[in-house]
Each structure stands twice: as structure tokens, then as C-alpha cells.
Short mmCIF file of C-alpha atoms in Angstrom, two decimals:
data_model
loop_
_atom_site.label_atom_id
_atom_site.label_comp_id
_atom_site.label_asym_id
_atom_site.label_seq_id
_atom_site.Cartn_x
_atom_site.Cartn_y
_atom_site.Cartn_z
CA MET A 263 58.15 28.35 2.45
CA THR A 264 57.63 24.83 1.11
CA ASN A 265 58.39 21.94 3.42
CA ALA A 266 61.30 19.76 2.31
CA THR A 267 60.55 16.24 1.15
CA ALA A 268 61.81 13.45 3.37
CA LYS A 269 60.60 10.52 1.30
CA SER A 270 58.36 9.81 -1.68
CA PHE A 271 56.58 6.84 -3.22
CA LEU A 272 54.01 6.05 -5.90
CA LEU A 273 50.48 5.09 -4.85
CA THR A 274 47.99 3.38 -7.16
CA ILE A 275 44.36 3.00 -6.11
CA LEU A 276 42.65 0.20 -7.98
CA GLN A 277 38.90 -0.18 -8.29
CA ARG A 278 38.00 -3.77 -9.03
CA ASP A 279 34.92 -5.32 -10.62
CA ALA A 280 32.29 -6.37 -8.08
CA ALA A 281 30.09 -7.82 -10.82
CA ASP A 282 32.47 -10.48 -12.12
CA ALA A 283 31.30 -13.90 -10.92
CA ASP A 284 34.61 -15.52 -11.86
CA PRO A 285 37.38 -14.64 -9.38
CA THR A 286 40.11 -15.61 -11.83
CA ALA A 287 38.71 -13.26 -14.47
CA ASP A 288 38.52 -10.52 -11.86
CA ALA A 289 42.14 -11.23 -10.89
CA ARG A 290 43.19 -10.89 -14.52
CA THR A 291 41.45 -7.52 -14.70
CA VAL A 292 43.25 -6.40 -11.55
CA ALA A 293 46.58 -7.63 -12.91
CA ALA A 294 46.06 -5.85 -16.23
CA LEU A 295 45.33 -2.56 -14.47
CA VAL A 296 48.39 -2.95 -12.23
CA GLU A 297 50.58 -3.62 -15.27
CA ARG A 298 49.11 -0.65 -17.14
CA GLU A 299 49.80 1.73 -14.27
CA ALA A 300 53.28 0.30 -13.69
CA ALA A 301 54.20 0.72 -17.35
CA THR A 302 52.99 4.31 -17.33
CA VAL A 303 55.08 5.34 -14.30
CA ARG A 304 58.09 3.07 -14.93
CA ALA A 305 60.35 5.85 -16.16
CA LEU A 306 59.53 8.08 -13.19
CA ARG A 307 59.96 5.22 -10.73
CA GLU A 308 63.34 4.16 -12.13
CA ALA A 309 64.66 7.72 -12.45
CA GLU A 310 64.00 8.55 -8.79
CA GLY A 311 64.12 5.06 -7.27
CA LEU A 312 60.54 5.30 -6.03
CA ARG A 313 58.69 2.37 -4.53
CA HIS A 314 55.22 1.53 -5.81
CA LEU A 315 52.23 0.62 -3.62
CA VAL A 316 48.94 -0.61 -5.09
CA LEU A 317 45.80 -0.46 -2.95
CA VAL A 318 43.10 -2.85 -4.15
CA SER A 319 39.45 -2.46 -3.16
CA VAL A 320 37.71 -5.67 -2.15
CA GLY A 321 34.61 -4.92 -0.08
CA ASP A 322 32.63 -7.88 -1.46
CA GLU A 323 32.06 -10.98 0.63
CA ARG A 324 32.05 -13.16 -2.46
CA LEU A 325 35.67 -12.26 -3.18
CA ARG A 326 36.76 -12.27 0.43
CA GLU A 327 35.51 -15.84 0.88
CA VAL A 328 36.41 -17.26 -2.51
CA SER A 329 38.55 -20.05 -1.07
CA ARG A 330 35.49 -21.41 0.71
CA MET A 331 33.14 -21.30 -2.27
CA PRO A 332 32.26 -24.77 -3.57
CA LEU A 333 31.84 -23.51 -7.13
CA TRP A 334 35.38 -22.19 -7.48
CA GLY A 335 37.24 -23.78 -4.59
CA GLU A 336 40.81 -23.32 -3.45
CA GLU A 337 42.36 -23.87 -6.88
CA ALA A 338 40.60 -20.80 -8.21
CA ALA A 339 41.62 -18.86 -5.11
CA ARG A 340 45.25 -19.82 -5.66
CA ALA A 341 44.97 -18.88 -9.33
CA ALA A 342 43.58 -15.49 -8.37
CA GLU A 343 46.37 -14.97 -5.86
CA ALA A 344 48.90 -15.99 -8.50
CA GLU A 345 47.58 -13.25 -10.78
CA PHE A 346 48.06 -10.70 -8.00
CA VAL A 347 51.56 -11.92 -7.24
CA ARG A 348 52.54 -12.00 -10.92
CA ALA A 349 51.27 -8.46 -11.44
CA ALA A 350 53.08 -7.19 -8.37
CA ALA A 351 56.33 -8.88 -9.34
CA ALA A 352 56.16 -7.59 -12.91
CA ALA A 353 55.52 -4.06 -11.68
CA ASP A 354 58.05 -4.26 -8.86
CA ALA A 355 55.13 -3.16 -6.70
CA VAL A 356 53.40 -4.29 -3.54
CA ILE A 357 49.70 -5.16 -3.59
CA ALA A 358 48.02 -4.44 -0.27
CA GLU A 359 44.40 -4.66 0.85
CA PRO A 360 44.41 -3.09 4.34
CA HIS A 361 40.88 -4.10 5.22
CA ARG A 362 40.33 -5.59 8.65
CA ALA A 363 37.84 -8.26 7.53
CA ASN A 364 39.93 -9.78 4.78
CA PRO A 365 41.88 -13.04 5.11
CA LEU A 366 45.64 -12.78 4.81
CA ALA A 367 45.51 -14.46 1.40
CA TRP A 368 44.23 -11.20 -0.03
CA ARG A 369 46.88 -9.06 1.65
CA LEU A 370 50.13 -9.42 -0.20
CA HIS A 371 52.76 -6.96 0.96
CA ASP A 372 56.43 -6.96 1.85
CA LYS A 373 58.10 -7.54 5.21
CA GLU A 374 57.47 -3.95 6.20
CA GLY A 375 53.77 -4.74 6.45
CA SER A 376 52.02 -6.19 9.48
CA ASP A 377 51.17 -9.89 9.70
CA ASP A 378 48.21 -8.97 11.89
CA VAL A 379 45.11 -8.79 9.71
CA THR A 380 43.62 -6.15 12.02
CA GLY A 381 46.75 -4.04 12.21
CA PRO A 382 47.81 -1.04 10.15
CA ILE A 383 50.47 -1.30 7.45
CA ARG A 384 53.71 0.68 7.62
CA TRP A 385 54.99 1.84 4.25
CA SER A 386 57.86 4.20 3.53
CA GLY A 387 57.41 5.91 6.87
CA VAL A 388 53.65 6.24 6.39
CA THR A 389 51.00 4.37 8.37
CA LEU A 390 48.13 2.97 6.31
CA ARG A 391 45.16 2.44 8.55
CA ASP A 392 41.43 1.92 8.33
CA ALA A 393 39.45 5.00 9.33
CA ALA A 394 38.07 3.06 12.31
CA TRP A 395 41.48 3.37 14.00
CA MET A 396 41.36 7.15 14.09
CA GLY A 397 41.54 7.34 17.86
CA ASP A 398 44.95 5.64 18.08
CA PHE A 399 47.45 7.47 15.90
CA ARG A 400 51.09 6.55 15.62
CA GLU A 401 53.65 9.24 15.25
CA GLY A 402 54.16 10.35 11.68
CA PRO A 403 51.90 10.81 8.65
CA VAL A 404 48.85 8.61 8.11
CA LEU A 405 47.13 7.53 4.92
CA HIS A 406 43.56 6.75 5.94
CA TRP A 407 41.73 4.00 4.10
CA ARG A 408 37.99 3.64 3.97
CA SER A 409 36.10 1.18 1.77
CA ASN A 410 32.66 1.16 0.17
CA PHE A 411 30.16 3.98 0.58
CA ARG A 412 31.60 5.72 3.65
CA ARG A 413 32.70 8.67 1.55
CA GLU A 414 30.95 11.13 3.86
CA LEU A 415 33.58 10.43 6.52
CA TRP A 416 35.98 12.65 4.58
CA SER A 417 33.46 14.97 2.93
CA THR A 418 34.68 18.11 4.71
CA PRO A 419 38.12 19.38 5.75
CA GLU A 420 36.86 19.54 9.35
CA ARG A 421 36.20 15.81 9.37
CA LEU A 422 39.50 15.02 7.74
CA ARG A 423 41.31 17.03 10.39
CA ARG A 424 40.15 14.55 13.04
CA GLY A 425 43.49 12.96 12.21
CA PRO A 426 46.50 13.87 10.08
CA GLY A 427 47.00 12.51 6.62
CA VAL A 428 45.60 11.85 3.20
CA ALA A 429 42.26 10.03 2.85
CA VAL A 430 41.58 7.21 0.40
CA THR A 431 37.96 6.13 -0.05
CA THR A 432 37.48 3.26 -2.43
CA SER A 433 34.74 0.91 -3.52
CA PRO A 434 34.54 -1.92 -6.03
CA ALA A 435 32.35 -1.13 -9.03
CA GLY A 436 29.21 -2.88 -10.22
CA ALA A 437 26.54 -5.21 -8.84
CA SER A 438 27.17 -8.68 -7.48
CA ASN A 439 25.75 -11.50 -9.57
CA THR A 440 22.90 -11.92 -7.05
CA GLY A 441 21.92 -8.30 -7.65
CA GLU A 442 21.73 -7.71 -3.89
CA ARG A 443 24.97 -5.83 -3.28
CA ILE A 444 25.73 -2.80 -5.41
CA ARG A 445 29.12 -1.12 -5.44
CA LEU A 446 29.18 2.37 -6.86
CA GLY A 447 32.86 2.72 -7.65
CA GLY A 448 33.85 6.37 -7.79
CA SER A 449 36.88 5.83 -5.54
CA VAL A 450 38.41 9.11 -4.38
CA ILE A 451 41.57 10.53 -2.81
CA ARG A 452 41.47 13.70 -0.72
CA ASP A 453 44.41 15.75 0.49
CA GLU A 454 45.01 16.88 4.05
CA ASP A 455 42.67 19.84 3.60
CA GLY A 456 39.84 17.60 2.45
CA ASN A 457 40.09 18.66 -1.20
CA GLU A 458 39.40 16.04 -3.84
CA VAL A 459 42.56 15.16 -5.77
CA VAL A 460 41.44 12.21 -7.90
CA ARG A 461 38.11 10.46 -8.43
CA LEU A 462 37.69 7.26 -10.43
CA PRO A 463 34.59 6.76 -12.60
CA ARG A 464 31.54 4.89 -11.38
CA TRP A 465 30.53 1.36 -12.33
CA THR A 466 33.74 0.22 -14.03
CA PRO A 467 37.13 -1.23 -12.96
CA GLU A 468 39.75 1.51 -13.14
CA ALA A 469 42.96 2.74 -11.54
CA ALA A 470 44.88 5.95 -10.94
CA THR A 471 48.42 6.58 -9.70
CA LEU A 472 49.62 9.44 -7.53
CA ARG A 473 52.96 10.56 -6.20
CA VAL A 474 52.96 10.81 -2.41
CA ASP A 475 55.61 13.08 -0.92
CA VAL A 476 56.28 12.69 2.79
CA LYS A 477 57.34 16.09 4.13
CA THR A 478 59.87 16.58 6.89
CA ASP A 479 57.16 18.05 9.12
CA GLY A 480 55.16 14.82 8.89
CA THR A 481 52.57 16.02 6.39
CA LEU A 482 51.74 14.40 3.06
CA ALA A 483 51.41 15.95 -0.39
CA VAL A 484 49.74 14.07 -3.24
CA THR A 485 50.14 14.81 -6.93
CA PRO A 486 48.26 12.95 -9.70
CA VAL A 487 50.50 11.06 -12.14
CA THR A 488 47.94 9.07 -14.13
CA VAL A 489 44.28 10.07 -14.10
CA PRO A 490 41.42 8.34 -15.99
CA ALA A 491 39.71 10.32 -18.71
CA GLU A 492 36.83 12.42 -17.44
CA THR A 493 33.34 11.04 -18.01
CA ASP A 494 30.00 12.80 -18.07
CA GLU A 495 28.51 11.30 -14.92
CA ALA A 496 25.22 12.10 -13.28
CA THR A 497 25.23 13.99 -9.99
CA ASP A 498 21.51 13.67 -9.22
CA PRO A 499 21.21 11.08 -6.39
CA ASP A 500 17.99 9.70 -7.87
CA VAL A 501 19.61 9.23 -11.27
CA ILE A 502 22.50 7.40 -9.58
CA ARG A 503 19.89 5.18 -7.91
CA ILE A 504 18.43 4.45 -11.33
CA GLU A 505 21.87 3.46 -12.62
CA ALA A 506 22.38 1.20 -9.60
CA LEU A 507 19.01 -0.53 -9.92
CA VAL A 508 19.47 -1.09 -13.65
CA ARG A 509 22.82 -2.77 -13.03
CA ALA A 510 21.41 -4.86 -10.20
CA MET A 511 18.59 -6.14 -12.41
CA ARG A 512 20.97 -6.95 -15.25
CA ALA A 513 23.33 -8.80 -12.92
CA PHE A 514 20.58 -10.90 -11.36
CA VAL A 515 18.85 -11.84 -14.61
CA ALA A 516 22.17 -12.67 -16.27
CA SER A 517 23.13 -14.92 -13.34
CA THR A 518 19.94 -16.96 -13.81
CA GLY A 519 20.34 -17.46 -17.55
CA SER A 520 16.89 -15.94 -18.12
CA GLU A 521 15.98 -14.13 -21.33
CA GLY A 522 14.07 -11.20 -19.87
CA VAL A 523 11.47 -10.24 -17.28
CA VAL A 524 7.71 -10.27 -16.80
CA ILE A 525 5.85 -7.67 -14.72
CA GLY A 526 2.27 -7.32 -13.55
CA LEU A 527 1.02 -3.81 -14.39
CA SER A 528 -1.70 -2.24 -12.25
CA GLY A 529 -1.75 1.48 -12.98
CA GLY A 530 0.09 2.20 -9.73
CA ILE A 531 3.45 3.85 -9.25
CA ASP A 532 5.31 0.77 -7.98
CA SER A 533 4.67 -1.37 -11.05
CA ALA A 534 5.21 1.65 -13.31
CA VAL A 535 8.66 2.39 -11.87
CA THR A 536 9.62 -1.30 -11.96
CA ALA A 537 8.57 -1.52 -15.61
CA ALA A 538 10.46 1.65 -16.56
CA LEU A 539 13.62 0.36 -14.86
CA ALA A 540 13.25 -2.99 -16.61
CA VAL A 541 12.92 -1.36 -20.03
CA GLU A 542 16.05 0.68 -19.36
CA ALA A 543 17.90 -2.43 -18.19
CA PHE A 544 16.90 -4.86 -20.94
CA GLY A 545 15.11 -2.97 -23.70
CA ALA A 546 11.38 -3.17 -24.39
CA GLU A 547 11.78 -6.34 -26.45
CA LYS A 548 12.81 -8.31 -23.35
CA VAL A 549 10.12 -6.95 -21.03
CA THR A 550 6.64 -8.48 -20.85
CA GLY A 551 4.04 -6.37 -19.05
CA ILE A 552 0.58 -7.79 -18.39
CA MET A 553 -2.46 -6.18 -16.79
CA LEU A 554 -4.44 -8.90 -15.04
CA ALA A 555 -7.84 -7.28 -14.59
CA SER A 556 -10.71 -8.19 -12.30
CA ARG A 557 -14.21 -6.85 -11.69
CA TYR A 558 -12.61 -4.28 -9.38
CA THR A 559 -10.15 -2.91 -11.96
CA SER A 560 -11.14 0.65 -12.79
CA ASP A 561 -11.23 2.32 -16.18
CA GLU A 562 -8.70 4.81 -14.77
CA SER A 563 -6.22 1.97 -14.15
CA ARG A 564 -6.69 0.63 -17.66
CA ALA A 565 -6.16 4.07 -19.19
CA LEU A 566 -3.02 4.69 -17.12
CA VAL A 567 -1.50 1.33 -18.07
CA ARG A 568 -2.26 2.03 -21.74
CA THR A 569 -0.43 5.35 -21.51
CA LEU A 570 2.48 3.82 -19.57
CA THR A 571 3.01 0.95 -22.01
CA ALA A 572 2.86 3.34 -24.97
CA ASN A 573 5.48 5.55 -23.32
CA LEU A 574 7.74 2.56 -22.67
CA GLY A 575 7.33 1.02 -26.11
CA LEU A 576 5.52 -2.04 -24.72
CA PRO A 577 2.37 -3.60 -26.16
CA TYR A 578 -0.76 -3.22 -24.03
CA VAL A 579 -1.69 -6.69 -22.84
CA GLU A 580 -4.78 -7.21 -20.68
CA ARG A 581 -6.10 -10.51 -19.40
CA SER A 582 -9.08 -11.21 -17.14
CA ILE A 583 -8.73 -13.30 -14.00
CA GLU A 584 -12.51 -13.61 -13.54
CA GLY A 585 -12.82 -17.10 -15.06
CA VAL A 586 -10.09 -18.55 -12.86
CA HIS A 587 -11.46 -16.68 -9.84
CA ALA A 588 -14.96 -18.08 -10.36
CA ALA A 589 -13.62 -21.63 -10.70
CA MET A 590 -11.59 -21.29 -7.49
CA ALA A 591 -14.52 -19.78 -5.60
CA GLU A 592 -16.74 -22.67 -6.64
CA GLY A 593 -14.12 -25.26 -5.81
CA MET A 594 -13.53 -23.83 -2.33
CA GLU A 595 -17.18 -23.42 -1.37
CA GLU A 596 -17.30 -26.84 0.28
CA ASP A 597 -14.25 -26.05 2.44
CA PHE A 598 -15.35 -22.79 4.09
CA GLY A 599 -18.79 -21.89 2.82
CA GLY A 600 -17.81 -19.84 -0.17
CA ILE A 601 -15.86 -16.64 -0.75
CA THR A 602 -17.36 -13.38 0.43
CA PRO A 603 -16.70 -10.75 -2.27
CA GLY A 604 -14.13 -8.26 -1.03
CA GLY A 605 -13.19 -10.33 2.03
CA ILE A 606 -9.61 -11.27 2.90
CA PRO A 607 -9.76 -14.74 1.26
CA ASP A 608 -11.23 -13.15 -1.86
CA GLN A 609 -8.53 -10.46 -2.00
CA ASN A 610 -5.71 -12.94 -1.46
CA ILE A 611 -7.05 -15.37 -4.05
CA GLN A 612 -7.06 -12.57 -6.63
CA ALA A 613 -3.44 -11.76 -5.83
CA ARG A 614 -2.43 -15.43 -5.96
CA ILE A 615 -4.15 -15.93 -9.31
CA ARG A 616 -2.10 -13.03 -10.65
CA GLY A 617 1.10 -14.39 -9.15
CA THR A 618 0.47 -17.86 -10.58
CA TRP A 619 -0.39 -16.39 -13.98
CA LEU A 620 2.78 -14.31 -14.16
CA MET A 621 4.94 -17.20 -12.95
CA GLY A 622 3.39 -19.38 -15.65
CA VAL A 623 4.39 -16.83 -18.29
CA ALA A 624 7.86 -16.63 -16.74
CA ASN A 625 8.30 -20.42 -16.84
CA ALA A 626 7.02 -20.72 -20.40
CA LYS A 627 9.25 -17.95 -21.79
CA ASN A 628 12.34 -18.33 -19.55
CA LEU A 629 11.74 -14.99 -17.86
CA ILE A 630 12.19 -13.69 -14.31
CA MET A 631 9.06 -12.38 -12.64
CA LEU A 632 9.73 -9.04 -10.99
CA CYS A 633 8.05 -8.22 -7.68
CA ASN A 634 6.72 -4.66 -7.33
CA ALA A 635 6.73 -4.42 -3.51
CA ASN A 636 8.24 -1.29 -1.95
CA LYS A 637 9.96 -1.00 1.45
CA ALA A 638 6.89 0.20 3.35
CA GLU A 639 4.79 -2.70 2.04
CA CYS A 640 7.54 -5.16 2.96
CA ALA A 641 7.79 -3.61 6.43
CA MET A 642 4.06 -3.92 7.07
CA GLY A 643 3.57 -7.25 5.30
CA TYR A 644 1.08 -5.50 3.03
CA GLY A 645 0.99 -8.09 0.32
CA THR A 646 0.01 -11.68 -0.38
CA LEU A 647 2.49 -14.52 -0.15
CA TYR A 648 2.64 -16.41 -3.46
CA GLY A 649 0.66 -13.52 -4.96
CA ASP A 650 2.06 -10.00 -5.28
CA ILE A 651 4.86 -11.05 -2.91
CA ALA A 652 6.24 -13.50 -5.43
CA GLY A 653 8.79 -13.67 -8.21
CA GLY A 654 12.52 -13.84 -8.53
CA PHE A 655 13.70 -10.28 -7.89
CA ALA A 656 12.24 -7.21 -6.15
CA PRO A 657 14.03 -4.10 -7.51
CA ILE A 658 12.38 -1.48 -5.28
CA ALA A 659 12.06 -3.49 -2.05
CA ASP A 660 14.56 -1.22 -0.27
CA LEU A 661 12.93 2.05 -1.40
CA TRP A 662 10.29 3.82 0.66
CA LYS A 663 7.16 5.02 -1.15
CA ARG A 664 8.51 8.58 -1.12
CA GLU A 665 11.70 7.37 -2.79
CA VAL A 666 9.71 5.49 -5.42
CA ARG A 667 7.86 8.72 -6.28
CA ASP A 668 11.17 10.58 -6.45
CA LEU A 669 12.54 7.87 -8.73
CA ALA A 670 9.54 8.21 -11.04
CA ALA A 671 10.13 11.95 -11.33
CA ALA A 672 13.84 11.33 -11.96
CA LEU A 673 13.06 8.84 -14.73
CA ASN A 674 10.98 11.53 -16.43
CA ARG A 675 13.67 14.22 -15.95
CA ARG A 676 16.35 11.92 -17.27
CA ALA A 677 14.36 11.05 -20.38
CA GLY A 678 13.29 14.65 -20.97
CA ARG A 679 9.72 13.47 -21.41
CA GLU A 680 6.88 11.86 -19.51
CA VAL A 681 7.90 8.21 -19.27
CA ILE A 682 5.73 7.59 -16.22
CA PRO A 683 2.45 9.51 -16.51
CA GLU A 684 2.15 12.32 -13.99
CA ALA A 685 -1.30 10.98 -13.15
CA ILE A 686 0.32 7.76 -11.90
CA ILE A 687 2.79 9.70 -9.72
CA ARG A 688 -0.05 11.73 -8.16
CA ARG A 689 -2.50 8.85 -7.87
CA GLU A 690 -3.62 7.63 -4.44
CA PRO A 691 -2.34 4.07 -3.92
CA THR A 692 -4.92 1.29 -4.22
CA ALA A 693 -4.71 -2.48 -4.61
CA GLU A 694 -8.19 -2.64 -6.27
CA LEU A 695 -9.03 -5.97 -4.64
CA ARG A 696 -12.45 -4.79 -3.39
CA PRO A 697 -14.79 -1.89 -4.23
CA GLY A 698 -13.43 1.57 -3.42
CA GLN A 699 -10.28 0.19 -1.80
CA ARG A 700 -7.45 2.54 -0.83
CA ASP A 701 -4.14 1.59 0.80
CA ARG A 702 -4.75 4.04 3.65
CA ASP A 703 -7.86 2.07 4.64
CA SER A 704 -5.58 -0.82 5.64
CA LEU A 705 -2.30 0.95 6.42
CA PRO A 706 -1.10 4.07 8.20
CA GLU A 707 0.18 6.77 5.88
CA TYR A 708 3.29 5.69 3.95
CA ASP A 709 5.31 8.68 5.16
CA LEU A 710 4.49 7.79 8.78
CA ILE A 711 5.58 4.19 8.22
CA GLU A 712 8.94 5.42 6.93
CA LYS A 713 9.34 7.85 9.83
CA VAL A 714 8.50 5.32 12.55
CA ILE A 715 10.61 2.48 11.15
CA THR A 716 13.55 4.79 10.46
CA GLU A 717 13.48 6.60 13.79
CA LYS A 718 12.09 4.07 16.27
CA ALA A 719 12.57 0.50 15.09
CA GLY A 720 15.17 -1.03 17.37
CA ARG A 721 15.19 2.07 19.60
CA TRP A 722 11.63 2.24 20.88
CA ALA A 723 10.41 2.57 24.43
CA PRO A 724 6.72 2.06 25.29
CA ASP A 725 6.26 5.61 26.59
CA GLU A 726 7.66 7.02 23.34
CA LEU A 727 4.92 5.46 21.19
CA ALA A 728 2.54 8.38 21.34
CA THR A 729 -0.14 7.18 18.95
CA GLU A 730 -1.90 3.94 18.18
CA ASP A 731 -0.65 4.19 14.59
CA GLU A 732 2.96 4.16 15.84
CA ARG A 733 2.29 1.12 18.02
CA ARG A 734 0.51 -0.57 15.15
CA ILE A 735 3.38 0.07 12.73
CA LEU A 736 5.98 -1.45 15.03
CA ARG A 737 3.68 -4.32 15.98
CA LEU A 738 3.09 -5.22 12.33
CA PHE A 739 6.77 -4.77 11.58
CA GLY A 740 7.64 -7.47 14.09
CA ILE A 741 4.81 -9.84 13.22
CA MET A 742 5.34 -9.69 9.46
CA ARG A 743 8.98 -10.69 9.61
CA PHE A 744 7.96 -14.15 8.37
CA LYS A 745 6.68 -12.63 5.13
CA ARG A 746 9.91 -10.78 4.54
CA ARG A 747 11.85 -14.01 4.94
CA MET A 748 9.75 -15.56 2.17
CA SER A 749 9.89 -12.59 -0.18
CA PRO A 750 12.00 -12.26 -3.34
CA THR A 751 15.49 -10.89 -2.95
CA GLY A 752 16.29 -7.34 -4.00
CA PRO A 753 19.18 -4.85 -4.11
CA GLN A 754 20.37 -3.13 -0.95
CA MET A 755 19.83 0.57 -1.59
CA SER A 756 20.17 1.92 1.95
CA PRO A 757 22.44 1.51 4.97
CA ALA A 758 19.52 -0.05 6.86
CA PRO A 759 17.61 -2.65 4.83
CA LEU A 760 14.76 -4.34 6.68
CA ALA A 761 16.75 -7.56 6.99
CA LYS A 762 19.21 -5.73 9.23
CA TYR A 763 16.41 -5.03 11.73
CA ASP A 764 15.02 -8.56 11.43
CA ALA A 765 18.37 -10.13 12.27
CA ARG A 766 18.42 -8.40 15.67
CA TRP A 767 15.21 -9.85 17.08
CA PRO A 768 14.85 -13.35 18.54
CA ASP A 769 12.25 -15.58 16.92
CA GLY A 770 8.86 -15.60 18.62
CA VAL A 771 9.24 -12.22 20.32
CA GLN A 772 6.23 -9.92 19.95
CA TYR A 773 7.41 -6.46 18.92
CA PRO A 774 6.37 -4.21 20.52
CA LEU A 775 4.00 -5.11 23.34
CA LYS A 776 0.33 -4.98 22.48
#
């Protein structure tokens, strides 16, 4: 027997644009979507006297703090609010953003709502609350709200049954104009059994409207009223990462007014993946790849870069740094007795020559230099300041070496051909700054670095560090924080970027004990 309906209302979830740098333009997009949904359901709303609630995803600090931004200021904030109010009034709807961190200016609802920014909203006998409040239920049905990527909270019926009600998980769509914060979109509504009812597309502003029926037994039933057209979206997590990184690069380069990017190519997997992502983001005509060779550059590296550039549609460009290196070595001889070939000063000078060369090309052609550092290298400080740790944007800085390899394989699968040569994916990492150099001569294994940082950073105890490699990893991780502070920015691709660890430790503290 079907439960009788006690009350009903219309619910619109609205996925806004996280990439729009202009809050007034974003507000116009929101208003247009509200008006579109309201027009579509107007006949149903008027026939049954239904109220209309619109939930707007924010989730981006830039939008939450717009009134304090010097570029736009309070006038723009008021204009954005006016767009919300106008859209709500025209639709006879309420716009609510029940997110605990948001200022009241972004929460526009009627007198039935709470004036407490941390409190839940009451609507037509239903409590709207953030999922964090799950331990303190009021009587009656609950519509749980969760923003951003916390979709796994409601991924199974068992989890949803931690509390009664329908679950809304929403995220803005796109990359912020700094390229650092990426919002997937793909907002979703699940019913009380955890089944997916509606999912919005990724990467684009969109909206959907549902009818919510409040049953006499306190349960909720949701029925789609307007649903966006289905799109052929990738389900492979690595392909989704590719989409995210491409959008982050586009957003950052567009925000700088640059005309493309320049990359140093080495024959290694990090520069190969960065170059492939750049070509996908901007097209080969806006990507400049240069191999800056030295006496230590192997024929294998040259051959691999030739194959890579041919696969990507880039010209093969090779330049020698030997002339500049010789001049610097001669000029510095008086200061510290000359440069020992293969020594640390010699290795760092090579890297800095390359960094200076690439930055010169970037300046001359109005390009952004991309940094090829991965997360393990950033964690260990395995790189040269003003050398290979240089540039404007570091696309893979929040990806472990394993994830970079997975991304290379995904790029090949997605293209249906070998974009990145298999020999590069299998190749043992080397910086080629001295004869016979391999990364593992200077670093613990990359997989061990990932394991130790992921499992023990911030949770270590001296008796748990079983090996010298583990102690060394955490020691370097703490010491090299200064390099990370001076490194190019990059997109956040994980829940735990290295900056999150760095922020927890006081300056000057050795970590861990020697």
C-alpha cells in the first residue's frame, strides 16, 4: 500500500560555474537557469499550488568572499545578489544555499528559514541540513545536503540509512581562474534507498527540477520533472583526471592573458604527460616543446623525445646548453675553485640554465612555462629552485609517480593510439645531470615515498619508523617545505595536497627527529 502524501514541493538543484571570474556574469547564469526551470514547471506549480525551492551550489571561496575582493568589491556583490533576488522573485521561488561556511548574503530564503548561518533550514515540513549534522536529527523527514566531492558519503544505501531522507550532493562545475581548485560538477540526488534519481553533467552549469512528496509516515519520495539531456561522459577515473587537468590549465593560462605554454622535454614520463595534456588543452600550435641537451643527454632520450613530439604533432626542437654551461663554469671558478663535473653545483647549474632558457622563451613569446614536477619530487624537494622547479603552473604537482604513469596509459587508451611511447612509460626515471644517474640513487623508491607520506606524515611515532628510508623520507619532507613554498602553483587533485601537511607544522621544527 502506498503511503499518502502529506505535502509536496518542487526542488531545483542548480550547478553553478566555478570557472567564471566575474561574479555578476555567474549570477546572470544562475538567474537564467532558475528562470528556465521555473518556466518549465510553472503550469504544474500553479495547478497544484506547489512551492518552489532552488538549491544553489557555491563551494568556491572566491564566490563566498566576493564582497571582500578588491577587484569586484561590494557593488559587484550587491549586483550578484540582485540577480539572485530577481530570479527568485520572477520564479516565485526561494533561493537557498544551506552551506555552513557561507555568509548570509548568499543565503536568500523566506521567513521559514533559519537566520543562523550554521543552522538547518526548515522548508514545507522538511529539514534541510548539511550531512555533518547527521547525529542530531529533528523529527520528520530530512533532505541531506553535501557539497563538492563528498559523493561517497551517500554511495551506498547502508550509508544513506545512517539518517532518514533524500540526499543531495552538489558541486560547482569547472576550474577556478587560478587553476588550483577544480570542481567536477556531476551533482546528484539519491532517494532514501540510496538509488540515483538525477545526475547533472560534469564541467558545465546546469539545473534539474524534481517533485518532492512528503509522505504521512515521514518519508520522502522524489520524482524527476526536468532532467538535462544525457551526455556521453567518461567513467574511467584517469580520464576524468585528464579532463580536470586540461580545464585547470586552460583556466590558468586564460587568466594570465598568455598565448600558450612552453615545456622542457627530457624523454621522461613527467614532461611527456605534461606535454600531452598541454596539447589537448591548447592544441599543438600553442605548445612549444624544447629539449635542452647537455653532454649527459643520452641518445635514448633524444629518440624518445623525437617519437613523442611526432605523436603530439609538435616540431622536434633541440638546443645545447653546453656553451652557456662552459661560460658559467669559467665565470664561477674564482668564487669556489671551479665546478666539479657531476657535482651538486654542476647539476643545479644545468637545471637553472634550462629554467632560464625556457623562461626567456616564455617572456619573448608571451607563454607560460609549465613545471613538470610530480608530487613525490615536490615532497622530497627533488628539484632545483629556479631550475626545474620554476615556471608559472605545475599541472601534475599533486599526482604521485604511480598516478602519472596511470595517466600516461589513460592518455593512450583515450586516443586509441600510442600518444606517449610505451618506452617512456616503462623507462627508469633519470635526471641525466651526471653520468649514469638514476633517480633511485638519490631518492627512495617512488612507491615507498607515496606510501610513507600518505600513511605516516602527520601521524608518525618514532618507534613506527622501521627503516632508515622511512625516516629519511619524513625528514626530507619536513626540511624541503621551503622549496614547496617557492614552487609554481598547480591544481589540487587529491583530498590531501602537500600544502595541507605543510600548514600543520610550525616553522623551524625538524620533522622527524634525526
